[in-house]
């Protein structure tokens, strides 16, 4: 039996999203750009699906542009924001705990002559708006800050940062990677006050291969892809209608049950913390995090990859950090400056609306077994 507790890496596609994709592929498979009936019906469905995702996100349909993933959305947002502000400066502010989809573009931009300030977190992964304000300069063109950290569950003060930018008159545009926040905590781009915001389908029980970028109304971006003029000319290419249909179904249903899902995940997270303290004394809580679905712990003295493999052999699936690290040490936990024994034993547990009590039970039993049967690392 599978006990899946790595929902921050990806989520199983919910049945309603599967059905929506199948219908788009078998009944409504026309090209939305075609002018005959099959195409115009597909175009009408695209309009409906865009509205579904926009409603779940809390923005206007015309502010939402479909992408292939969160990484594409982050890259598009960063590069476009700097193009828009090219005459205002070449300074970027971000955090040391961003996803690689933000950090790697920033590193490439440094090679091209931009200057990047990477804000360091405290031991719980917190970044403050005061840190951002202290880093601001007259030539700051972009601030990019995630909403929920994908390894710690820490909620970053994006809304406060937006207020600081407005209050100080800083010319920077504000981008937010909200991939781990979408349908996990309540927010809207307007309430946050951001200019650009990224979300992804496979984190909310839609398939991989679809995401979206919010672009504040009135902000004119250069095209990401030139061609046939799809996505209002900003991202040309025939639309991935099956993925978008599934994304819309997952977003619509997730919005309807958001409060219930948040409460469910928070309850399981709280219970996991309590039971770890009682039953697995070698496990240390690294960051509680404000998000209800992510829990960071360490089995201190043990190698996380060995523990992950031990649990996997027993049908329990968690991770040693972001799936995008591919086994490399996590820059997020390195930024926390943890002692080596804690850093080596890092584990990430992440819940979803369909996580069950028996999954938590299996996790606790698996971690108890790991701490009792595995040998501590000598390093």
mmCIF file of C-alpha atoms in Angstrom:
data_model
loop_
_atom_site.group_PDB
_atom_site.id
_atom_site.type_symbol
_atom_site.label_atom_id
_atom_site.label_comp_id
_atom_site.label_asym_id
_atom_site.label_seq_id
_atom_site.Cartn_x
_atom_site.Cartn_y
_atom_site.Cartn_z
ATOM 1 C CA UNK A 1 0.000 0.000 0.000
ATOM 2 C CA UNK A 2 1.225 3.497 -0.858
ATOM 3 C CA UNK A 3 1.407 6.158 1.854
ATOM 4 C CA UNK A 4 2.251 9.306 -0.064
ATOM 5 C CA UNK A 5 3.445 12.296 1.971
ATOM 6 C CA UNK A 6 5.467 14.239 -0.595
ATOM 7 C CA UNK A 7 2.760 16.518 -1.962
ATOM 8 C CA UNK A 8 5.101 19.509 -2.094
ATOM 9 C CA UNK A 9 6.987 17.655 -4.852
ATOM 10 C CA UNK A 10 3.887 16.782 -6.851
ATOM 11 C CA UNK A 11 0.303 15.724 -6.225
ATOM 12 C CA UNK A 12 -1.739 12.840 -7.616
ATOM 13 C CA UNK A 13 -4.107 14.037 -10.327
ATOM 14 C CA UNK A 14 -7.629 14.122 -8.941
ATOM 15 C CA UNK A 15 -10.256 12.061 -10.823
ATOM 16 C CA UNK A 16 -12.242 15.111 -11.919
ATOM 17 C CA UNK A 17 -9.138 16.595 -13.518
ATOM 18 C CA UNK A 18 -8.406 13.323 -15.318
ATOM 19 C CA UNK A 19 -11.946 13.271 -16.670
ATOM 20 C CA UNK A 20 -11.691 16.888 -17.841
ATOM 21 C CA UNK A 21 -8.470 16.087 -19.717
ATOM 22 C CA UNK A 22 -9.988 12.993 -21.322
ATOM 23 C CA UNK A 23 -13.017 14.965 -22.505
ATOM 24 C CA UNK A 24 -10.770 17.667 -23.951
ATOM 25 C CA UNK A 25 -8.797 15.045 -25.860
ATOM 26 C CA UNK A 26 -11.720 12.938 -27.078
ATOM 27 C CA UNK A 27 -14.641 15.332 -27.512
ATOM 28 C CA UNK A 28 -13.294 18.859 -27.659
ATOM 29 C CA UNK A 29 -9.976 18.284 -29.396
ATOM 30 C CA UNK A 30 -10.236 21.131 -31.901
ATOM 31 C CA UNK A 31 -7.615 23.843 -32.258
ATOM 32 C CA UNK A 32 -8.949 26.990 -30.494
ATOM 33 C CA UNK A 33 -7.493 29.130 -33.281
ATOM 34 C CA UNK A 34 -9.475 27.353 -36.021
ATOM 35 C CA UNK A 35 -12.502 29.259 -37.357
ATOM 36 C CA UNK A 36 -14.876 26.350 -37.897
ATOM 37 C CA UNK A 37 -17.219 24.943 -35.266
ATOM 38 C CA UNK A 38 -14.807 22.447 -33.698
ATOM 39 C CA UNK A 39 -12.301 25.247 -33.177
ATOM 40 C CA UNK A 40 -14.743 27.873 -31.941
ATOM 41 C CA UNK A 41 -16.109 25.414 -29.392
ATOM 42 C CA UNK A 42 -12.569 24.765 -28.164
ATOM 43 C CA UNK A 43 -11.996 28.523 -27.944
ATOM 44 C CA UNK A 44 -15.166 28.892 -25.866
ATOM 45 C CA UNK A 45 -13.964 26.167 -23.509
ATOM 46 C CA UNK A 46 -10.585 27.892 -23.217
ATOM 47 C CA UNK A 47 -12.379 31.043 -22.113
ATOM 48 C CA UNK A 48 -14.309 29.035 -19.531
ATOM 49 C CA UNK A 49 -11.188 27.289 -18.222
ATOM 50 C CA UNK A 50 -9.287 30.567 -17.957
ATOM 51 C CA UNK A 51 -12.171 31.936 -15.927
ATOM 52 C CA UNK A 52 -12.110 28.907 -13.612
ATOM 53 C CA UNK A 53 -8.416 29.306 -12.795
ATOM 54 C CA UNK A 54 -8.691 33.095 -12.518
ATOM 55 C CA UNK A 55 -11.592 32.782 -10.095
ATOM 56 C CA UNK A 56 -9.636 30.330 -7.943
ATOM 57 C CA UNK A 57 -6.668 32.695 -7.958
ATOM 58 C CA UNK A 58 -8.764 35.790 -7.357
ATOM 59 C CA UNK A 59 -7.869 37.765 -10.473
ATOM 60 C CA UNK A 60 -9.435 38.840 -13.757
ATOM 61 C CA UNK A 61 -9.372 36.293 -16.606
ATOM 62 C CA UNK A 62 -7.506 38.777 -18.782
ATOM 63 C CA UNK A 63 -4.730 38.931 -16.163
ATOM 64 C CA UNK A 64 -4.037 35.188 -16.433
ATOM 65 C CA UNK A 65 -1.719 33.620 -19.020
ATOM 66 C CA UNK A 66 -1.194 29.881 -19.287
ATOM 67 C CA UNK A 67 2.328 28.447 -19.170
ATOM 68 C CA UNK A 68 3.852 24.969 -19.198
ATOM 69 C CA UNK A 69 4.974 25.035 -15.541
ATOM 70 C CA UNK A 70 6.017 27.158 -12.575
ATOM 71 C CA UNK A 71 9.623 27.332 -13.770
ATOM 72 C CA UNK A 72 8.568 28.860 -17.063
ATOM 73 C CA UNK A 73 6.346 31.350 -15.261
ATOM 74 C CA UNK A 74 9.152 32.408 -12.911
ATOM 75 C CA UNK A 75 11.644 32.827 -15.751
ATOM 76 C CA UNK A 76 9.142 34.760 -17.850
ATOM 77 C CA UNK A 77 8.228 37.062 -14.955
ATOM 78 C CA UNK A 78 11.831 37.837 -13.992
ATOM 79 C CA UNK A 79 13.127 38.473 -17.497
ATOM 80 C CA UNK A 80 10.064 40.480 -18.552
ATOM 81 C CA UNK A 81 10.065 42.621 -15.416
ATOM 82 C CA UNK A 82 13.688 43.559 -16.023
ATOM 83 C CA UNK A 83 12.944 44.387 -19.637
ATOM 84 C CA UNK A 84 10.072 46.643 -18.545
ATOM 85 C CA UNK A 85 12.361 48.352 -16.000
ATOM 86 C CA UNK A 86 15.499 48.292 -18.141
ATOM 87 C CA UNK A 87 15.958 52.073 -17.880
ATOM 88 C CA UNK A 88 15.463 52.147 -14.119
ATOM 89 C CA UNK A 89 18.283 49.940 -12.944
ATOM 90 C CA UNK A 90 20.027 46.575 -12.820
ATOM 91 C CA UNK A 91 19.586 45.647 -9.161
ATOM 92 C CA UNK A 92 17.465 42.657 -8.060
ATOM 93 C CA UNK A 93 16.366 41.683 -4.558
ATOM 94 C CA UNK A 94 15.402 38.088 -3.811
ATOM 95 C CA UNK A 95 15.890 35.607 -0.980
ATOM 96 C CA UNK A 96 18.415 32.862 -0.399
ATOM 97 C CA UNK A 97 15.582 30.327 0.008
ATOM 98 C CA UNK A 98 13.810 30.793 -3.319
ATOM 99 C CA UNK A 99 13.148 27.889 -5.660
ATOM 100 C CA UNK A 100 15.845 27.192 -8.247
ATOM 101 C CA UNK A 101 13.432 28.545 -10.871
ATOM 102 C CA UNK A 102 14.130 31.993 -9.397
ATOM 103 C CA UNK A 103 17.701 31.576 -8.146
ATOM 104 C CA UNK A 104 19.157 30.199 -11.362
ATOM 105 C CA UNK A 105 17.798 33.024 -13.572
ATOM 106 C CA UNK A 106 19.169 35.497 -11.013
ATOM 107 C CA UNK A 107 22.610 33.861 -11.156
ATOM 108 C CA UNK A 108 22.551 34.012 -14.941
ATOM 109 C CA UNK A 109 21.586 37.681 -14.778
ATOM 110 C CA UNK A 110 24.546 38.310 -12.474
ATOM 111 C CA UNK A 111 26.773 36.908 -15.216
ATOM 112 C CA UNK A 112 25.189 39.438 -17.546
ATOM 113 C CA UNK A 113 25.987 42.394 -15.319
ATOM 114 C CA UNK A 114 23.041 42.620 -12.941
ATOM 115 C CA UNK A 115 23.590 42.891 -9.196
ATOM 116 C CA UNK A 116 21.524 40.598 -6.976
ATOM 117 C CA UNK A 117 20.955 40.873 -3.226
ATOM 118 C CA UNK A 118 20.069 37.519 -1.639
ATOM 119 C CA UNK A 119 18.331 38.036 1.712
ATOM 120 C CA UNK A 120 19.207 35.491 4.404
ATOM 121 C CA UNK A 121 16.497 33.890 6.588
ATOM 122 C CA UNK A 122 16.499 33.332 10.330
ATOM 123 C CA UNK A 123 16.668 29.805 11.759
ATOM 124 C CA UNK A 124 12.950 29.258 11.068
ATOM 125 C CA UNK A 125 13.210 30.404 7.463
ATOM 126 C CA UNK A 126 11.639 33.816 8.063
ATOM 127 C CA UNK A 127 12.416 36.873 5.953
ATOM 128 C CA UNK A 128 11.155 40.320 6.992
ATOM 129 C CA UNK A 129 9.879 43.271 5.001
ATOM 130 C CA UNK A 130 12.451 45.368 6.877
ATOM 131 C CA UNK A 131 15.212 43.297 5.256
ATOM 132 C CA UNK A 132 13.788 44.074 1.828
ATOM 133 C CA UNK A 133 13.492 47.771 2.651
ATOM 134 C CA UNK A 134 17.075 47.827 3.870
ATOM 135 C CA UNK A 135 18.260 46.323 0.590
ATOM 136 C CA UNK A 136 16.325 48.695 -1.659
ATOM 137 C CA UNK A 137 18.224 51.128 -3.854
ATOM 138 C CA UNK A 138 17.220 53.761 -6.418
ATOM 139 C CA UNK A 139 18.248 51.300 -9.146
ATOM 140 C CA UNK A 140 16.291 48.303 -7.792
ATOM 141 C CA UNK A 141 14.307 47.029 -10.774
ATOM 142 C CA UNK A 142 12.820 43.816 -9.354
ATOM 143 C CA UNK A 143 11.941 42.168 -6.058
ATOM 144 C CA UNK A 144 11.164 38.451 -6.340
ATOM 145 C CA UNK A 145 9.887 36.706 -3.204
ATOM 146 C CA UNK A 146 8.052 33.406 -2.854
ATOM 147 C CA UNK A 147 4.815 33.213 -0.877
ATOM 148 C CA UNK A 148 5.363 29.800 0.767
ATOM 149 C CA UNK A 149 8.754 28.149 0.963
ATOM 150 C CA UNK A 150 8.623 24.700 -0.619
ATOM 151 C CA UNK A 151 10.912 23.042 1.945
ATOM 152 C CA UNK A 152 10.034 24.803 5.201
ATOM 153 C CA UNK A 153 6.408 25.869 4.797
ATOM 154 C CA UNK A 154 7.400 29.372 5.931
ATOM 155 C CA UNK A 155 5.048 32.098 4.710
ATOM 156 C CA UNK A 156 6.979 35.129 3.484
ATOM 157 C CA UNK A 157 5.665 38.712 3.922
ATOM 158 C CA UNK A 158 4.899 39.444 0.280
ATOM 159 C CA UNK A 159 2.006 41.784 1.070
ATOM 160 C CA UNK A 160 4.138 43.807 3.486
ATOM 161 C CA UNK A 161 6.887 44.057 0.894
ATOM 162 C CA UNK A 162 4.397 45.423 -1.640
ATOM 163 C CA UNK A 163 3.410 48.112 0.845
ATOM 164 C CA UNK A 164 7.067 49.001 1.422
ATOM 165 C CA UNK A 165 7.672 49.343 -2.310
ATOM 166 C CA UNK A 166 4.698 51.687 -2.665
ATOM 167 C CA UNK A 167 5.519 53.700 0.463
ATOM 168 C CA UNK A 168 9.149 54.280 -0.482
ATOM 169 C CA UNK A 169 8.456 55.005 -4.126
ATOM 170 C CA UNK A 170 10.878 52.277 -5.192
ATOM 171 C CA UNK A 171 10.638 51.665 -8.965
ATOM 172 C CA UNK A 172 10.882 47.876 -8.559
ATOM 173 C CA UNK A 173 8.261 45.500 -9.861
ATOM 174 C CA UNK A 174 7.241 42.761 -7.423
ATOM 175 C CA UNK A 175 7.124 39.119 -8.520
ATOM 176 C CA UNK A 176 5.845 36.305 -6.329
ATOM 177 C CA UNK A 177 6.380 32.587 -6.829
ATOM 178 C CA UNK A 178 3.114 31.332 -5.313
ATOM 179 C CA UNK A 179 3.431 27.743 -6.541
ATOM 180 C CA UNK A 180 3.326 26.324 -2.992
ATOM 181 C CA UNK A 181 0.742 28.830 -1.783
ATOM 182 C CA UNK A 182 -1.959 28.379 -4.420
ATOM 183 C CA UNK A 183 -4.968 26.627 -2.878
ATOM 184 C CA UNK A 184 -2.955 25.966 0.288
ATOM 185 C CA UNK A 185 -3.410 29.349 1.971
ATOM 186 C CA UNK A 186 -5.927 32.130 1.174
ATOM 187 C CA UNK A 187 -4.585 35.013 -0.935
ATOM 188 C CA UNK A 188 -5.160 36.923 -4.139
ATOM 189 C CA UNK A 189 -2.635 38.825 -6.262
ATOM 190 C CA UNK A 190 -4.547 42.063 -5.734
ATOM 191 C CA UNK A 191 -4.600 41.727 -1.947
ATOM 192 C CA UNK A 192 -0.903 40.892 -1.930
ATOM 193 C CA UNK A 193 -0.217 43.878 -4.162
ATOM 194 C CA UNK A 194 2.066 42.052 -6.592
ATOM 195 C CA UNK A 195 2.722 42.829 -10.234
ATOM 196 C CA UNK A 196 3.476 39.258 -11.323
ATOM 197 C CA UNK A 197 2.643 35.917 -9.719
ATOM 198 C CA UNK A 198 3.360 32.321 -10.700
ATOM 199 C CA UNK A 199 1.294 29.160 -10.074
ATOM 200 C CA UNK A 200 1.576 25.540 -11.229
ATOM 201 C CA UNK A 201 -0.959 22.819 -11.956
ATOM 202 C CA UNK A 202 0.769 19.724 -10.624
ATOM 203 C CA UNK A 203 0.903 21.135 -7.082
ATOM 204 C CA UNK A 204 -2.916 21.314 -6.924
ATOM 205 C CA UNK A 205 -3.837 17.856 -8.290
ATOM 206 C CA UNK A 206 -3.712 18.736 -11.980
ATOM 207 C CA UNK A 207 -1.248 17.147 -14.433
ATOM 208 C CA UNK A 208 2.328 18.207 -14.957
ATOM 209 C CA UNK A 209 2.899 20.443 -17.944
ATOM 210 C CA UNK A 210 0.593 23.364 -17.138
ATOM 211 C CA UNK A 211 0.782 26.505 -15.018
ATOM 212 C CA UNK A 212 -0.092 30.168 -15.194
ATOM 213 C CA UNK A 213 1.392 33.620 -14.811
ATOM 214 C CA UNK A 214 -0.660 36.481 -13.355
ATOM 215 C CA UNK A 215 0.179 39.842 -14.904
ATOM 216 C CA UNK A 216 -1.330 42.872 -13.199
ATOM 217 C CA UNK A 217 -3.777 44.695 -15.454
ATOM 218 C CA UNK A 218 -2.053 47.644 -17.057
ATOM 219 C CA UNK A 219 1.416 46.092 -16.930
ATOM 220 C CA UNK A 220 2.609 45.537 -20.495
ATOM 221 C CA UNK A 221 5.072 42.686 -20.889
ATOM 222 C CA UNK A 222 7.122 41.803 -23.960
ATOM 223 C CA UNK A 223 6.211 38.448 -25.555
ATOM 224 C CA UNK A 224 7.822 35.306 -24.213
ATOM 225 C CA UNK A 225 7.268 33.449 -27.510
ATOM 226 C CA UNK A 226 6.499 35.005 -30.881
ATOM 227 C CA UNK A 227 4.263 33.187 -33.351
ATOM 228 C CA UNK A 228 0.567 32.801 -33.956
ATOM 229 C CA UNK A 229 -0.527 35.253 -31.282
ATOM 230 C CA UNK A 230 -2.031 32.956 -28.654
ATOM 231 C CA UNK A 231 -2.287 34.204 -25.046
ATOM 232 C CA UNK A 232 -2.870 37.756 -26.293
ATOM 233 C CA UNK A 233 0.317 37.577 -28.304
ATOM 234 C CA UNK A 234 2.500 37.073 -25.224
ATOM 235 C CA UNK A 235 3.015 33.318 -25.461
ATOM 236 C CA UNK A 236 2.366 31.984 -28.928
ATOM 237 C CA UNK A 237 1.824 28.308 -29.591
ATOM 238 C CA UNK A 238 -1.224 26.060 -29.823
ATOM 239 C CA UNK A 239 -2.809 25.789 -26.398
ATOM 240 C CA UNK A 240 -2.379 22.588 -24.364
ATOM 241 C CA UNK A 241 -6.122 22.189 -24.023
ATOM 242 C CA UNK A 242 -6.151 18.859 -22.173
ATOM 243 C CA UNK A 243 -3.756 20.070 -19.471
ATOM 244 C CA UNK A 244 -5.558 23.397 -19.202
ATOM 245 C CA UNK A 245 -8.931 21.664 -18.868
ATOM 246 C CA UNK A 246 -7.565 19.525 -16.041
ATOM 247 C CA UNK A 247 -5.927 22.548 -14.397
ATOM 248 C CA UNK A 248 -9.254 24.386 -14.483
ATOM 249 C CA UNK A 249 -11.128 21.451 -12.951
ATOM 250 C CA UNK A 250 -8.577 21.076 -10.138
ATOM 251 C CA UNK A 251 -8.568 24.819 -9.458
ATOM 252 C CA UNK A 252 -12.365 25.064 -9.413
ATOM 253 C CA UNK A 253 -12.764 22.158 -7.000
ATOM 254 C CA UNK A 254 -9.830 23.249 -4.833
ATOM 255 C CA UNK A 255 -11.330 26.703 -4.440
ATOM 256 C CA UNK A 256 -14.668 25.238 -3.342
ATOM 257 C CA UNK A 257 -13.093 23.225 -0.508
ATOM 258 C CA UNK A 258 -10.150 25.470 0.411
ATOM 259 C CA UNK A 259 -11.112 26.114 4.034
ATOM 260 C CA UNK A 260 -12.001 22.470 4.628
ATOM 261 C CA UNK A 261 -8.777 21.280 2.978
ATOM 262 C CA UNK A 262 -6.644 23.729 4.960
ATOM 263 C CA UNK A 263 -8.187 22.551 8.221
ATOM 264 C CA UNK A 264 -7.642 18.900 7.278
ATOM 265 C CA UNK A 265 -3.975 19.425 6.411
ATOM 266 C CA UNK A 266 -3.348 21.559 9.497
ATOM 267 C CA UNK A 267 -4.869 18.884 11.729
ATOM 268 C CA UNK A 268 -2.685 16.149 10.253
ATOM 269 C CA UNK A 269 0.386 18.360 10.508
ATOM 270 C CA UNK A 270 -0.334 19.166 14.161
ATOM 271 C CA UNK A 271 -0.895 15.503 14.951
ATOM 272 C CA UNK A 272 2.330 14.536 13.200
ATOM 273 C CA UNK A 273 4.300 17.073 15.238
ATOM 274 C CA UNK A 274 2.740 15.798 18.470
ATOM 275 C CA UNK A 275 3.334 12.134 17.700
ATOM 276 C CA UNK A 276 6.906 12.701 16.586
ATOM 277 C CA UNK A 277 7.650 14.349 19.921
ATOM 278 C CA UNK A 278 6.044 11.452 21.794
ATOM 279 C CA UNK A 279 7.102 8.455 19.700
ATOM 280 C CA UNK A 280 10.224 9.422 17.732
ATOM 281 C CA UNK A 281 12.389 11.400 20.177
ATOM 282 C CA UNK A 282 15.338 11.421 17.741
ATOM 283 C CA UNK A 283 13.267 13.508 15.314
ATOM 284 C CA UNK A 284 13.685 17.260 15.665
ATOM 285 C CA UNK A 285 11.238 19.836 14.359
ATOM 286 C CA UNK A 286 13.230 22.242 12.177
ATOM 287 C CA UNK A 287 10.527 24.648 11.103
ATOM 288 C CA UNK A 288 6.855 24.654 11.974
ATOM 289 C CA UNK A 289 6.041 26.913 9.028
ATOM 290 C CA UNK A 290 2.794 28.825 8.656
ATOM 291 C CA UNK A 291 1.538 26.830 5.688
ATOM 292 C CA UNK A 292 -0.664 23.871 6.658
ATOM 293 C CA UNK A 293 0.821 21.341 4.257
ATOM 294 C CA UNK A 294 4.613 21.358 4.782
ATOM 295 C CA UNK A 295 6.569 20.095 7.778
ATOM 296 C CA UNK A 296 10.386 20.103 8.002
ATOM 297 C CA UNK A 297 12.089 17.787 10.486
ATOM 298 C CA UNK A 298 15.454 16.128 10.971
ATOM 299 C CA UNK A 299 16.269 12.633 12.151
ATOM 300 C CA UNK A 300 19.381 13.980 13.784
ATOM 301 C CA UNK A 301 22.518 11.934 13.222
ATOM 302 C CA UNK A 302 21.067 9.885 10.373
ATOM 303 C CA UNK A 303 21.519 10.398 6.625
ATOM 304 C CA UNK A 304 18.271 11.640 5.112
ATOM 305 C CA UNK A 305 18.710 9.710 1.847
ATOM 306 C CA UNK A 306 19.096 6.470 3.820
ATOM 307 C CA UNK A 307 15.948 7.203 5.834
ATOM 308 C CA UNK A 308 14.000 8.098 2.670
ATOM 309 C CA UNK A 309 15.031 4.797 1.103
ATOM 310 C CA UNK A 310 14.149 2.873 4.299
ATOM 311 C CA UNK A 311 10.672 4.414 4.301
ATOM 312 C CA UNK A 312 10.230 3.895 0.570
ATOM 313 C CA UNK A 313 10.869 0.174 0.990
ATOM 314 C CA UNK A 314 7.896 0.193 3.374
ATOM 315 C CA UNK A 315 5.598 2.130 1.044
ATOM 316 C CA UNK A 316 5.982 5.500 2.800
ATOM 317 C CA UNK A 317 7.035 8.361 0.552
ATOM 318 C CA UNK A 318 8.571 11.581 1.861
ATOM 319 C CA UNK A 319 11.578 13.565 0.649
ATOM 320 C CA UNK A 320 14.846 14.983 1.866
ATOM 321 C CA UNK A 321 13.921 18.362 0.370
ATOM 322 C CA UNK A 322 12.831 19.763 -2.962
ATOM 323 C CA UNK A 323 12.530 17.227 -5.783
ATOM 324 C CA UNK A 324 14.333 19.739 -8.000
ATOM 325 C CA UNK A 325 17.564 19.264 -6.033
ATOM 326 C CA UNK A 326 17.939 15.737 -7.506
ATOM 327 C CA UNK A 327 19.863 14.526 -4.481
ATOM 328 C CA UNK A 328 22.084 17.591 -4.099
ATOM 329 C CA UNK A 329 22.291 19.317 -0.693
ATOM 330 C CA UNK A 330 19.445 21.765 -0.126
ATOM 331 C CA UNK A 331 20.381 25.443 -0.374
ATOM 332 C CA UNK A 332 17.364 26.214 1.805
ATOM 333 C CA UNK A 333 18.607 24.260 4.813
ATOM 334 C CA UNK A 334 22.145 25.480 4.170
ATOM 335 C CA UNK A 335 20.781 29.039 4.463
ATOM 336 C CA UNK A 336 19.414 28.196 7.935
ATOM 337 C CA UNK A 337 22.984 27.419 9.035
ATOM 338 C CA UNK A 338 21.947 24.243 10.819
ATOM 339 C CA UNK A 339 24.490 22.041 12.594
ATOM 340 C CA UNK A 340 25.765 19.322 10.272
ATOM 341 C CA UNK A 341 23.964 16.504 12.095
ATOM 342 C CA UNK A 342 20.622 18.256 11.683
ATOM 343 C CA UNK A 343 21.294 19.260 8.088
ATOM 344 C CA UNK A 344 22.296 15.740 7.058
ATOM 345 C CA UNK A 345 19.093 14.281 8.518
ATOM 346 C CA UNK A 346 16.621 16.723 6.947
ATOM 347 C CA UNK A 347 13.247 15.304 5.925
ATOM 348 C CA UNK A 348 10.243 17.055 4.377
ATOM 349 C CA UNK A 349 6.719 15.783 5.022
ATOM 350 C CA UNK A 350 3.905 17.332 2.992
ATOM 351 C CA UNK A 351 0.162 16.764 3.079
ATOM 352 C CA UNK A 352 -2.791 17.292 0.748
ATOM 353 C CA UNK A 353 -6.585 17.176 0.847
ATOM 354 C CA UNK A 354 -6.516 13.405 0.266
ATOM 355 C CA UNK A 355 -3.864 12.512 2.868
ATOM 356 C CA UNK A 356 -5.374 10.006 5.266
ATOM 357 C CA UNK A 357 -4.898 9.152 8.921
ATOM 358 C CA UNK A 358 -3.366 5.825 8.012
ATOM 359 C CA UNK A 359 -0.699 7.657 6.013
ATOM 360 C CA UNK A 360 0.379 9.496 9.149
ATOM 361 C CA UNK A 361 0.252 6.253 11.155
ATOM 362 C CA UNK A 362 2.516 4.541 8.600
ATOM 363 C CA UNK A 363 4.905 7.508 8.629
ATOM 364 C CA UNK A 364 5.285 7.457 12.405
ATOM 365 C CA UNK A 365 5.839 3.699 12.457
ATOM 366 C CA UNK A 366 8.362 4.005 9.633
ATOM 367 C CA UNK A 367 10.352 6.740 11.378
ATOM 368 C CA UNK A 368 10.318 4.770 14.620
ATOM 369 C CA UNK A 369 11.689 1.792 12.701
ATOM 370 C CA UNK A 370 14.339 3.909 10.995
ATOM 371 C CA UNK A 371 15.587 5.377 14.282
ATOM 372 C CA UNK A 372 15.714 1.921 15.865
ATOM 373 C CA UNK A 373 17.082 -0.190 12.996
ATOM 374 C CA UNK A 374 19.385 2.136 11.075
ATOM 375 C CA UNK A 375 22.858 2.982 12.296
ATOM 376 C CA UNK A 376 23.543 6.668 12.961
ATOM 377 C CA UNK A 377 25.953 8.341 10.563
ATOM 378 C CA UNK A 378 29.534 8.643 11.784
ATOM 379 C CA UNK A 379 30.120 11.875 9.868
#
